[in-house]
mmCIF file of C-alpha atoms and ligand atoms in Angstrom:
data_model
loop_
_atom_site.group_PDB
_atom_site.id
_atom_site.type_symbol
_atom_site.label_atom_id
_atom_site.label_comp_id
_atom_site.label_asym_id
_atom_site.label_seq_id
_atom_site.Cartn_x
_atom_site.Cartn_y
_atom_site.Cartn_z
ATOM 1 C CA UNK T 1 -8.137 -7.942 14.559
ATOM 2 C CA UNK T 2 -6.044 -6.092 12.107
ATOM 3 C CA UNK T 3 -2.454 -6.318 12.123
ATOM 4 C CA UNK T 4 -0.634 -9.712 11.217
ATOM 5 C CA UNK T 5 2.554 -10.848 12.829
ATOM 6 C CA UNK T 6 5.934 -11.140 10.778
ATOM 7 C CA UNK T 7 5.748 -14.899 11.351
ATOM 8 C CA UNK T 8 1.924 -14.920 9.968
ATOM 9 C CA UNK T 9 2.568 -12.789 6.886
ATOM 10 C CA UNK T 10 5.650 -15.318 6.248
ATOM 11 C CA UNK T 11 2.810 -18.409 6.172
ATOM 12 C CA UNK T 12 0.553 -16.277 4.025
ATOM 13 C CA UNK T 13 2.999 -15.862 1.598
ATOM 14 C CA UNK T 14 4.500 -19.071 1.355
ATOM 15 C CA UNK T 15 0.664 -20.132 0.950
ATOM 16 C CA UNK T 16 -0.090 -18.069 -1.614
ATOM 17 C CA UNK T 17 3.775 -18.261 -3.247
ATOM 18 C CA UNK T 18 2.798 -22.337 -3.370
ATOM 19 C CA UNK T 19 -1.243 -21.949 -4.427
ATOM 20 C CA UNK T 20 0.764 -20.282 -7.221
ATOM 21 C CA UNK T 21 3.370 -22.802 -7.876
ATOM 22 C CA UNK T 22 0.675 -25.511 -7.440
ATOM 23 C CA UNK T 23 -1.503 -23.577 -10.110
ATOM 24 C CA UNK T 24 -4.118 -25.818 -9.033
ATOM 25 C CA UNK T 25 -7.087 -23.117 -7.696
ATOM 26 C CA UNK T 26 -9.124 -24.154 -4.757
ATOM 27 C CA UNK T 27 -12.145 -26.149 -5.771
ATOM 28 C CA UNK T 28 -14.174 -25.094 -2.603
ATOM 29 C CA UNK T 29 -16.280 -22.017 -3.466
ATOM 30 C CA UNK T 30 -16.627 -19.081 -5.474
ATOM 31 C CA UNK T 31 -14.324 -15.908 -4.014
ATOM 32 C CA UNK T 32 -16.131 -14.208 -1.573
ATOM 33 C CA UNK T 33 -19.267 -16.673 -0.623
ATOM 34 C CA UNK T 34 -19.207 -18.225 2.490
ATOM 35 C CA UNK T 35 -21.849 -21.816 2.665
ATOM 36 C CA UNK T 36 -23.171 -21.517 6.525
ATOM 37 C CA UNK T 37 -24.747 -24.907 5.269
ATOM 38 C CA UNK T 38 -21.652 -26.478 5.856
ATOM 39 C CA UNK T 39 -20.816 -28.391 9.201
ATOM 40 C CA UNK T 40 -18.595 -26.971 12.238
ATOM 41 C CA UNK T 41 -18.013 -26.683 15.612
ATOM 42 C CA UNK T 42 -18.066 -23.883 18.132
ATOM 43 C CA UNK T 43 -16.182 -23.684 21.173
ATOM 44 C CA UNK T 44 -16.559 -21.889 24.095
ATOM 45 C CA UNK T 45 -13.934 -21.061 25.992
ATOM 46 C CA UNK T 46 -15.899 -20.183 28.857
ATOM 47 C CA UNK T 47 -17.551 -23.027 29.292
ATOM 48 C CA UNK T 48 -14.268 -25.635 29.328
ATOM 49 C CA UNK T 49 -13.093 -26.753 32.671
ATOM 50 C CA UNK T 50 -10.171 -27.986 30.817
ATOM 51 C CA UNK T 51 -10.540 -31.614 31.596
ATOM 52 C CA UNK T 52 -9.232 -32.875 28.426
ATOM 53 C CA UNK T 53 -11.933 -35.192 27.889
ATOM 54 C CA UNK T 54 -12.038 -34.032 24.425
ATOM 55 C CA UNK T 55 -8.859 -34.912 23.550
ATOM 56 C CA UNK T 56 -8.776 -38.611 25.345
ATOM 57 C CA UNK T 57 -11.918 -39.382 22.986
ATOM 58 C CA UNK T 58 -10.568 -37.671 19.994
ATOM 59 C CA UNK T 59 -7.181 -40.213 20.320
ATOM 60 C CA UNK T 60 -9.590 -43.353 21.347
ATOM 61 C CA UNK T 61 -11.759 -42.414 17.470
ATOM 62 C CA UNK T 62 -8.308 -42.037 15.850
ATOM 63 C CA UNK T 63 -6.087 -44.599 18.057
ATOM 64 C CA UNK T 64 -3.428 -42.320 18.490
ATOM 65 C CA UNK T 65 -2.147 -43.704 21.355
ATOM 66 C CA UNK T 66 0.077 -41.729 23.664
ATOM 67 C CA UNK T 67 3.253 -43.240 24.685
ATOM 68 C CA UNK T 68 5.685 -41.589 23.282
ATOM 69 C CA UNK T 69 8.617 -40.130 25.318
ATOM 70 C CA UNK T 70 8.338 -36.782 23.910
ATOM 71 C CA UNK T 71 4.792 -36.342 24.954
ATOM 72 C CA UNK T 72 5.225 -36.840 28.581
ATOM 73 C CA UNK T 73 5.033 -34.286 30.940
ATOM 74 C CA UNK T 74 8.725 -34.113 32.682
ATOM 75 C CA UNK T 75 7.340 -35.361 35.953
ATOM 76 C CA UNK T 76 5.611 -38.531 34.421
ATOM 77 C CA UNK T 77 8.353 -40.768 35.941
ATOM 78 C CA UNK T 78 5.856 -44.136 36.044
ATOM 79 C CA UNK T 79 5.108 -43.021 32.337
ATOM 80 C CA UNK T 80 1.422 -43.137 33.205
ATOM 81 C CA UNK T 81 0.629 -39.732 32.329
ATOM 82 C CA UNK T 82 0.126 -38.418 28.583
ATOM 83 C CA UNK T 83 0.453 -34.160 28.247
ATOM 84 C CA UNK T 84 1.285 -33.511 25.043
ATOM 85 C CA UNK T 85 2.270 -29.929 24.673
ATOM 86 C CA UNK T 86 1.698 -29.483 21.364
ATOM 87 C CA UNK T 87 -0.660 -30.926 17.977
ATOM 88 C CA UNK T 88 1.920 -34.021 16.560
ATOM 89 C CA UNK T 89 1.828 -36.566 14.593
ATOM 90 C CA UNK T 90 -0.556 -38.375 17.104
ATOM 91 C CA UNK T 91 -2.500 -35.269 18.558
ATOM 92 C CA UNK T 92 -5.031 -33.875 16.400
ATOM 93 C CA UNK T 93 -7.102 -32.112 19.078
ATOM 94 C CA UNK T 94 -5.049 -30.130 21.953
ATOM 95 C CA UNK T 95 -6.495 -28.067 24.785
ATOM 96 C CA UNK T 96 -4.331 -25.669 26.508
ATOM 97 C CA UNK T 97 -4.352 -23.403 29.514
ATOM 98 C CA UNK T 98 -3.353 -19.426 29.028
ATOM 99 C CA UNK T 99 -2.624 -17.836 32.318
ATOM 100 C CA UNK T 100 -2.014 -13.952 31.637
ATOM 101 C CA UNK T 101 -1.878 -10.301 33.859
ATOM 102 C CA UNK T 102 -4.714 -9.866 36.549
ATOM 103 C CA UNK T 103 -5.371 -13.615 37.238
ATOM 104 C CA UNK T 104 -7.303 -13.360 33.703
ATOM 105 C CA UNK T 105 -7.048 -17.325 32.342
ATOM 106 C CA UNK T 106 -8.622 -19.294 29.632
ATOM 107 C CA UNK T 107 -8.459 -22.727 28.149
ATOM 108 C CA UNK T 108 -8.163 -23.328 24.775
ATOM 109 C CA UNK T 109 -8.838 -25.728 22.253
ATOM 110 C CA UNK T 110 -6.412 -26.636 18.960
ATOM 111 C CA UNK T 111 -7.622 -28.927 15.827
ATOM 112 C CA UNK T 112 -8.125 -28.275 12.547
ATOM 113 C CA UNK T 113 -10.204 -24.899 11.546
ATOM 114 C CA UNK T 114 -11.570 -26.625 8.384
ATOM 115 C CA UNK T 115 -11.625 -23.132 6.681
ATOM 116 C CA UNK T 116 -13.887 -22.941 3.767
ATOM 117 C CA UNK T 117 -11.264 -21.861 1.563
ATOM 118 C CA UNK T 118 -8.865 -24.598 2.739
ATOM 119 C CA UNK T 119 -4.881 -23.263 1.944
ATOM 120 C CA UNK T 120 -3.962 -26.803 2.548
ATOM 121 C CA UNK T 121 -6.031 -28.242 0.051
ATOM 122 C CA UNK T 122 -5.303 -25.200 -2.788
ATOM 123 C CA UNK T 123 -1.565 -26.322 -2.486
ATOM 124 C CA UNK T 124 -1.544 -29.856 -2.114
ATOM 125 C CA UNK T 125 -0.044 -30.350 -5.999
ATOM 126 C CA UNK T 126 -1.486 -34.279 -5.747
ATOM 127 C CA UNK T 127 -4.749 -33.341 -4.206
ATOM 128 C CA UNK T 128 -4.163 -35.407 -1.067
ATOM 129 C CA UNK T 129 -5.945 -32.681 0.539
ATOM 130 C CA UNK T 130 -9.778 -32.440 -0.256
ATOM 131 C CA UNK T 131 -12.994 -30.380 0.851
ATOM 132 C CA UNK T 132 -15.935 -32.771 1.025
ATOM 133 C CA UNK T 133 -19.077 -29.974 -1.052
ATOM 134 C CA UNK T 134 -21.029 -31.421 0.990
ATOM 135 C CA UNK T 135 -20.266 -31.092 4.816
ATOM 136 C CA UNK T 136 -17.071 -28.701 4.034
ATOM 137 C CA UNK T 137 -15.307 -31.422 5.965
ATOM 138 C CA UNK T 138 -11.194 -30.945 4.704
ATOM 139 C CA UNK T 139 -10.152 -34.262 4.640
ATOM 140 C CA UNK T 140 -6.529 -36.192 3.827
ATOM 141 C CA UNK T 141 -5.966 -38.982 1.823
ATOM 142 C CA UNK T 142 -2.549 -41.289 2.873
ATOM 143 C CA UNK T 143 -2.272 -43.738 -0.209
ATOM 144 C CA UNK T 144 -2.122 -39.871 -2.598
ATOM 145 C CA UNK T 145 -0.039 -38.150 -0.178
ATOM 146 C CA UNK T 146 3.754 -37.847 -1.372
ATOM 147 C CA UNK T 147 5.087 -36.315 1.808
ATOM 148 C CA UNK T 148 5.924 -33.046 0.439
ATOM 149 C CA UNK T 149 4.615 -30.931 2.990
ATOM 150 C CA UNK T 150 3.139 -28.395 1.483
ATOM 151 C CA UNK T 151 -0.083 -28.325 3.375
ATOM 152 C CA UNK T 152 2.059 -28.048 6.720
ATOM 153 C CA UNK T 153 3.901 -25.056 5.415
ATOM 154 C CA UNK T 154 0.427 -23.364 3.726
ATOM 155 C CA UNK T 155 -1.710 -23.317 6.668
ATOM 156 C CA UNK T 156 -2.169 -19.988 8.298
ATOM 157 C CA UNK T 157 -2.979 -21.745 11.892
ATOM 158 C CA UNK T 158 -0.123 -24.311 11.842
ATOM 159 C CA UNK T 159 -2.690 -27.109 12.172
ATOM 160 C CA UNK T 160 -1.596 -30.371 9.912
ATOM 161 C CA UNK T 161 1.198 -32.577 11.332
ATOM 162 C CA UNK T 162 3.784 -34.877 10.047
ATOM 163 C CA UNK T 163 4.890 -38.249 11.844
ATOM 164 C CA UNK T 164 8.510 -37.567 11.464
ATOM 165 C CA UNK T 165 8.734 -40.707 13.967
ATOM 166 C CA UNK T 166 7.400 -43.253 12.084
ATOM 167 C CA UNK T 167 8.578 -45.476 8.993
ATOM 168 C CA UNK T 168 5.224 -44.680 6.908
ATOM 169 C CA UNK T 169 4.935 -41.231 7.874
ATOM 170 C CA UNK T 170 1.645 -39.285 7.435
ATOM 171 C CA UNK T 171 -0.101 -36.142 7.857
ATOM 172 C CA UNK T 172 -1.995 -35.832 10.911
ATOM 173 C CA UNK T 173 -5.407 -33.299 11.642
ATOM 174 C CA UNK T 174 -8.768 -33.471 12.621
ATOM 175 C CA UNK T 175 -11.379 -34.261 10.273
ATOM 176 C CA UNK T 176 -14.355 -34.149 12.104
ATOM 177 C CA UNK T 177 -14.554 -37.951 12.897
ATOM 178 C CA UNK T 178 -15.746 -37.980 9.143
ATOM 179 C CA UNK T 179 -15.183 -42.078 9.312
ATOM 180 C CA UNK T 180 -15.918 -42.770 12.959
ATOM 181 C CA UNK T 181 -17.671 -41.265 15.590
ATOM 182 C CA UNK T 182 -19.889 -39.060 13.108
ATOM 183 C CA UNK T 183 -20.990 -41.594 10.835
ATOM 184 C CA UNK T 184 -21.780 -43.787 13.926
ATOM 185 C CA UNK T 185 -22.751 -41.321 16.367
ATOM 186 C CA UNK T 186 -23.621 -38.181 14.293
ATOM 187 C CA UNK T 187 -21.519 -35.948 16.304
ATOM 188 C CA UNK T 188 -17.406 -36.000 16.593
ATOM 189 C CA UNK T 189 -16.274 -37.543 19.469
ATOM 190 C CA UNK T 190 -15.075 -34.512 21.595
ATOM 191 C CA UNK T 191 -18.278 -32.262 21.244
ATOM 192 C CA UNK T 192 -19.861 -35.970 22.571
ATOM 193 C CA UNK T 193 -17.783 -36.255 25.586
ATOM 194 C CA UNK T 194 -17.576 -32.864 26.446
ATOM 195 C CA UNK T 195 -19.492 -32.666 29.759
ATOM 196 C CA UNK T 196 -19.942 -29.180 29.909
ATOM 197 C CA UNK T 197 -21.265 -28.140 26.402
ATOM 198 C CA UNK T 198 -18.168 -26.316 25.298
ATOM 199 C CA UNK T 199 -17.860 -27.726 21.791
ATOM 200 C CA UNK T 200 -21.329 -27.803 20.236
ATOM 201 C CA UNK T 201 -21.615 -29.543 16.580
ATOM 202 C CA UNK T 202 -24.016 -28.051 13.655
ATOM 203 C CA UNK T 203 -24.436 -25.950 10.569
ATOM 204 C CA UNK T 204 -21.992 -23.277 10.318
ATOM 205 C CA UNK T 205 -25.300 -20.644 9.992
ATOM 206 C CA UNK T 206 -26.637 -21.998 12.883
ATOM 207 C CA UNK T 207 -23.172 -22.084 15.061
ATOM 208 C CA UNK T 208 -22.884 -18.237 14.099
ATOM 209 C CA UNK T 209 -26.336 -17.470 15.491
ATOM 210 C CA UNK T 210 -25.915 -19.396 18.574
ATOM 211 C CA UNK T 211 -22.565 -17.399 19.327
ATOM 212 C CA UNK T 212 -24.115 -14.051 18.655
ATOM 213 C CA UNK T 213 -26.785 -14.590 20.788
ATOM 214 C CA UNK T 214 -24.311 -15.759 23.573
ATOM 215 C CA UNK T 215 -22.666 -12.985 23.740
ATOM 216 C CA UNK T 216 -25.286 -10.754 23.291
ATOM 217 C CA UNK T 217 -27.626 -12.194 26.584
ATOM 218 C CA UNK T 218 -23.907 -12.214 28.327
ATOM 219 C CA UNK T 219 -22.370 -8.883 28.221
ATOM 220 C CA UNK T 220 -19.787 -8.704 29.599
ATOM 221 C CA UNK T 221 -18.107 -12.590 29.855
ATOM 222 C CA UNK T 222 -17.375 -12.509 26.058
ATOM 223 C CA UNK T 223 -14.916 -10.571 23.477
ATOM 224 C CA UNK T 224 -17.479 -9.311 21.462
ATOM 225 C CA UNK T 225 -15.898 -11.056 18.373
ATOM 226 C CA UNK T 226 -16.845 -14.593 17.007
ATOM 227 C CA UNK T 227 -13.299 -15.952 16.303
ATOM 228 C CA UNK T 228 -13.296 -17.419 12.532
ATOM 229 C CA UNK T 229 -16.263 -15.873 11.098
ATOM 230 C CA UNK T 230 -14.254 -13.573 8.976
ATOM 231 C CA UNK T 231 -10.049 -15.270 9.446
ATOM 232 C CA UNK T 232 -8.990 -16.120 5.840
ATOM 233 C CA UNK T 233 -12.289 -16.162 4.457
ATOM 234 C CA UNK T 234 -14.192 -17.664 6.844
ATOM 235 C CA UNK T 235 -14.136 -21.002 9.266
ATOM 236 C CA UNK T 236 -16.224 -23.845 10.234
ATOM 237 C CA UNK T 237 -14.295 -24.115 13.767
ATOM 238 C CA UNK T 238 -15.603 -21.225 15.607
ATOM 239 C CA UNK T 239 -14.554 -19.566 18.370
ATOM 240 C CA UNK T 240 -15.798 -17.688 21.862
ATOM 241 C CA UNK T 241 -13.598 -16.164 24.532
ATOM 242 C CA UNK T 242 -13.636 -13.555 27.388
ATOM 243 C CA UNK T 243 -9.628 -13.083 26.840
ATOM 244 C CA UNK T 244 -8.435 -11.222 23.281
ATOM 245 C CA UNK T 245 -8.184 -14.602 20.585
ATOM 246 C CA UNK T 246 -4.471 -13.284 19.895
ATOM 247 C CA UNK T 247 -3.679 -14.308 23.461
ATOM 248 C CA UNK T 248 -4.846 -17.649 23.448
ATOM 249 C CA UNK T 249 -2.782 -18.081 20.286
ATOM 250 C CA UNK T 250 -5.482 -17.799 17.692
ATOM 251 C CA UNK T 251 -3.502 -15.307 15.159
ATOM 252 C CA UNK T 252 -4.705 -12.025 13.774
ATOM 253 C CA UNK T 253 -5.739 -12.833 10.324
ATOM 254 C CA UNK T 254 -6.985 -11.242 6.920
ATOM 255 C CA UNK T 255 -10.482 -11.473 6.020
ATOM 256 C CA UNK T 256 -9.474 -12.934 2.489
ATOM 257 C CA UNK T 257 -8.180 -16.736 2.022
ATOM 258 C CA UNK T 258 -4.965 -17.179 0.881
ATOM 259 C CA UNK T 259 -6.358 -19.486 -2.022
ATOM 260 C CA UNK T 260 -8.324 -16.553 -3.070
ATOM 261 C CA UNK T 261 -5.398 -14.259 -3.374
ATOM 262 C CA UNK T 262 -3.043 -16.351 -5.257
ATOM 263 C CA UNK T 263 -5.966 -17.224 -7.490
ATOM 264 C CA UNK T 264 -6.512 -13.496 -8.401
ATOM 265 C CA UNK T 265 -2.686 -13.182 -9.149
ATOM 266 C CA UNK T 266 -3.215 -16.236 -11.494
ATOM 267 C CA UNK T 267 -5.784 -14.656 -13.174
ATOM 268 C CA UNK T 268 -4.427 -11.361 -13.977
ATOM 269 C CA UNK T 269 -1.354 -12.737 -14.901
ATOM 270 C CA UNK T 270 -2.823 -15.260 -17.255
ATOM 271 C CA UNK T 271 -6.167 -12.811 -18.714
ATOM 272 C CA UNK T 272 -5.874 -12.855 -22.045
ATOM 273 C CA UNK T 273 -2.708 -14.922 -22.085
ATOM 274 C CA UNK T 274 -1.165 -11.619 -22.287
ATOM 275 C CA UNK T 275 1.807 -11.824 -19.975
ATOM 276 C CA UNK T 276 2.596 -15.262 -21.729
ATOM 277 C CA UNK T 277 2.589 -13.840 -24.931
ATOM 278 C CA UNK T 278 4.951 -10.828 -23.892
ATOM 279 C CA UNK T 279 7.294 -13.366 -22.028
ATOM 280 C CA UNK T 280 7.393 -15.981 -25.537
ATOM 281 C CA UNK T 281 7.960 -12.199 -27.660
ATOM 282 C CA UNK T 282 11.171 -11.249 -25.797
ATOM 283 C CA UNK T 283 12.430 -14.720 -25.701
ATOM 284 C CA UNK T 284 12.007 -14.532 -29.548
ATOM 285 C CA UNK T 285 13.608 -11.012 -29.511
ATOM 286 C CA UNK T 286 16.661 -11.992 -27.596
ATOM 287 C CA UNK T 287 16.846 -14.917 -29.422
ATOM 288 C CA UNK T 288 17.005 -13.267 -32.814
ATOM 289 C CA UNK T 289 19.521 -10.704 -31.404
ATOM 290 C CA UNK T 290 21.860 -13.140 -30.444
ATOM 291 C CA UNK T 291 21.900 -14.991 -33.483
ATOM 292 C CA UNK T 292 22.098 -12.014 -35.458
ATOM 293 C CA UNK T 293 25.525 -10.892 -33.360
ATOM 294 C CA UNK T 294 26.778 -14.413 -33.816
ATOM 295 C CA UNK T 295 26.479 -14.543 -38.207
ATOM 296 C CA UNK T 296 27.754 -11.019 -38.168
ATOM 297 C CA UNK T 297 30.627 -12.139 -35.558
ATOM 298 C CA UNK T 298 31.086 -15.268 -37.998
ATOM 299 C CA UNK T 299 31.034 -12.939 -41.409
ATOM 300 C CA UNK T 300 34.160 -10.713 -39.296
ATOM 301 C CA UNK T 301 36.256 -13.801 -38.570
ATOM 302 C CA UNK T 302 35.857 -14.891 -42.283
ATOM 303 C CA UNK T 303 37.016 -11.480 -43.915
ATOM 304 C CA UNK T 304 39.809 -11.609 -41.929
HETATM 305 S S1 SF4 G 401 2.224 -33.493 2.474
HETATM 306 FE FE1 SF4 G 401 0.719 -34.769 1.408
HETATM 307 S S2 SF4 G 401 -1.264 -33.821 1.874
HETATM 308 FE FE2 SF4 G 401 0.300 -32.296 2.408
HETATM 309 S S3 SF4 G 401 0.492 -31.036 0.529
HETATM 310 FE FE3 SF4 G 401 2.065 -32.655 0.386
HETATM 311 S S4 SF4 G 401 1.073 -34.309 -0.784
HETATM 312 FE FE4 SF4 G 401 -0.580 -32.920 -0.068
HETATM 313 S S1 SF4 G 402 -6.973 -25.007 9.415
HETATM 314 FE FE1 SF4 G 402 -5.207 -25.490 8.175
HETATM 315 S S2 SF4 G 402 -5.364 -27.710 7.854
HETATM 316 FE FE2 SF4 G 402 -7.387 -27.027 8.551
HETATM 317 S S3 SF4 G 402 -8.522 -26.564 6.636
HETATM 318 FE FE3 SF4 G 402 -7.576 -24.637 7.285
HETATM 319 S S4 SF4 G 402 -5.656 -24.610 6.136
HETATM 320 FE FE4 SF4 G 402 -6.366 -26.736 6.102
#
């Protein structure tokens, strides 16, 4: 898990190229710590029979009705069926199938990763986009959010979406059924449904050590590699697969957060106010040069 793709470096750059234009740092953590208190899912791709039941209950907690043309599957002449083929701006959880060499196949789920060093929420210049300290839940907030897209652009798994279709638009993602099914329920509505324990809910720390020990008592069915442990600095939206993450479309990704980086830049560049000072200094030189050229240009045109 060591190279990153032309089109991931480009997102990790425009996240840390806006963290630094924001100049807001992300309030989530110190660098470097990871809180395994905080809450998460894991998924096991091995275990989903790719019934989709996740998603139906995730847009029943949300109400993001299907319907629209674009998500119907090209046969769906009665316009019964809804298959959307990708997250939008009314599908916040997505499972798809990957079908590769040597009949080797896997389902896979999409929704938010709700990193603990959120790039969304380091970028996000009206702080639209929070991280609850408490449950590490990243969260959105419509009535502060101006539209400008930042957190679409900053986020190195291409999760948050924007309802281009509608008058009011928003930004669309997962947030754990914060509001719904966890405060009623105490558990978001897909790892509920799920009927074959696929998505299991819980502490990050306790997540971890229930994926190491699956693939420890299971040689053999699993990459040895727990998908989001390390990605950008860690995630609460775990992973397990017996097909390489990169294939199911789960990118290759540096162990350090984006917010991190661009906060280290910050800090050099401001330490000691040193590069301001520098910058204000030969402003002040030019400055003083020019003027000088321009009395000693006006003292010329005088004698003459
Ligand atoms: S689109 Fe909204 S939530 Fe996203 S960065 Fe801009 S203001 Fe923040
Ligand atoms: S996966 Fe994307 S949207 Fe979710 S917390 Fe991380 S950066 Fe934000």
């Amino acid at each position: 898990m060591r190279t990153t793709s032309r089109r991931q470096f480009l997102k990790l750059l425009g996240a840390t190229g806006a963290g630094l234009l924001a100049g807001r740092p992300c309030a989530a953590r110190g660098a470097g710590t990871v809180n395994n208190d905080e809450l998460g899912m894991l998924y096991d791709a091995t275990r989903c029979v790719g019934c989709k039941a996740c998603m139906a209950a995730c847009k029943r907690v949300n109400r993001d009705s299907g319907g629209l043309a674009y998500e119907r599957a090209p046969f769906d002449q009665d316009k019964l069926w809804d298959a959307p083929a990708d997250l939008s701006g009314n599908t916040r959880t997505l499972i798809k199938l990957y079908k590769g060499p040597q009949n080797r196949w896997s389902y896979i789920k999409y929704s938010c990763m709700h990193c603990q060093e959120p790039s969304c929420v380091s970028v996000c210049p009206v702080s639209a986009m929070t991280k609850d300290k408490a449950t590490g839940i990243v969260d959105y907030d419509k009535n502060k959010c101006i539209g400008c897209r930042y957190c679409q652009i900053a986020c190195p798994f291409s999760i948050p979406r924007f309802q281009w279709e509608r008058k009011a638009p928003q930004i669309v993602k997962c947030d754990l059924c914060r509001n719904t099914n966890l405060r009623g329920k105490g558990l978001p509505a897909c790892a509920e449904v799920c009927p074959t324990g696929a998505i299991t809910f819980g502490r990050r720390g306790d997540l971890l050590r229930d994926a190491r020990g699956r693939i420890e008592a299971n040689g053999g069915r699993y990459v040895n590699y727990v998908y989001g442990e390390h990605e950008v600095g860690g995630t609460n939206h775990l992973y397990l697969a017996g097909v390489p993450f990169p294939r199911l479309g789960l990118p290759r990704l540096p162990a350090e957060a984006p917010a991190e980086f661009s906060e280290r830049i910050q800090h050099t560049i401001y330490k000691g106010f040193i590069a301001p000072v520098a910058l204000y200094g030969m402003l002040c030189i030019i400055a003083l040069r020019n003027r000088k050229k321009r009395e000693s240009k006006g003292i010329q045109e005088e004698e003459e």
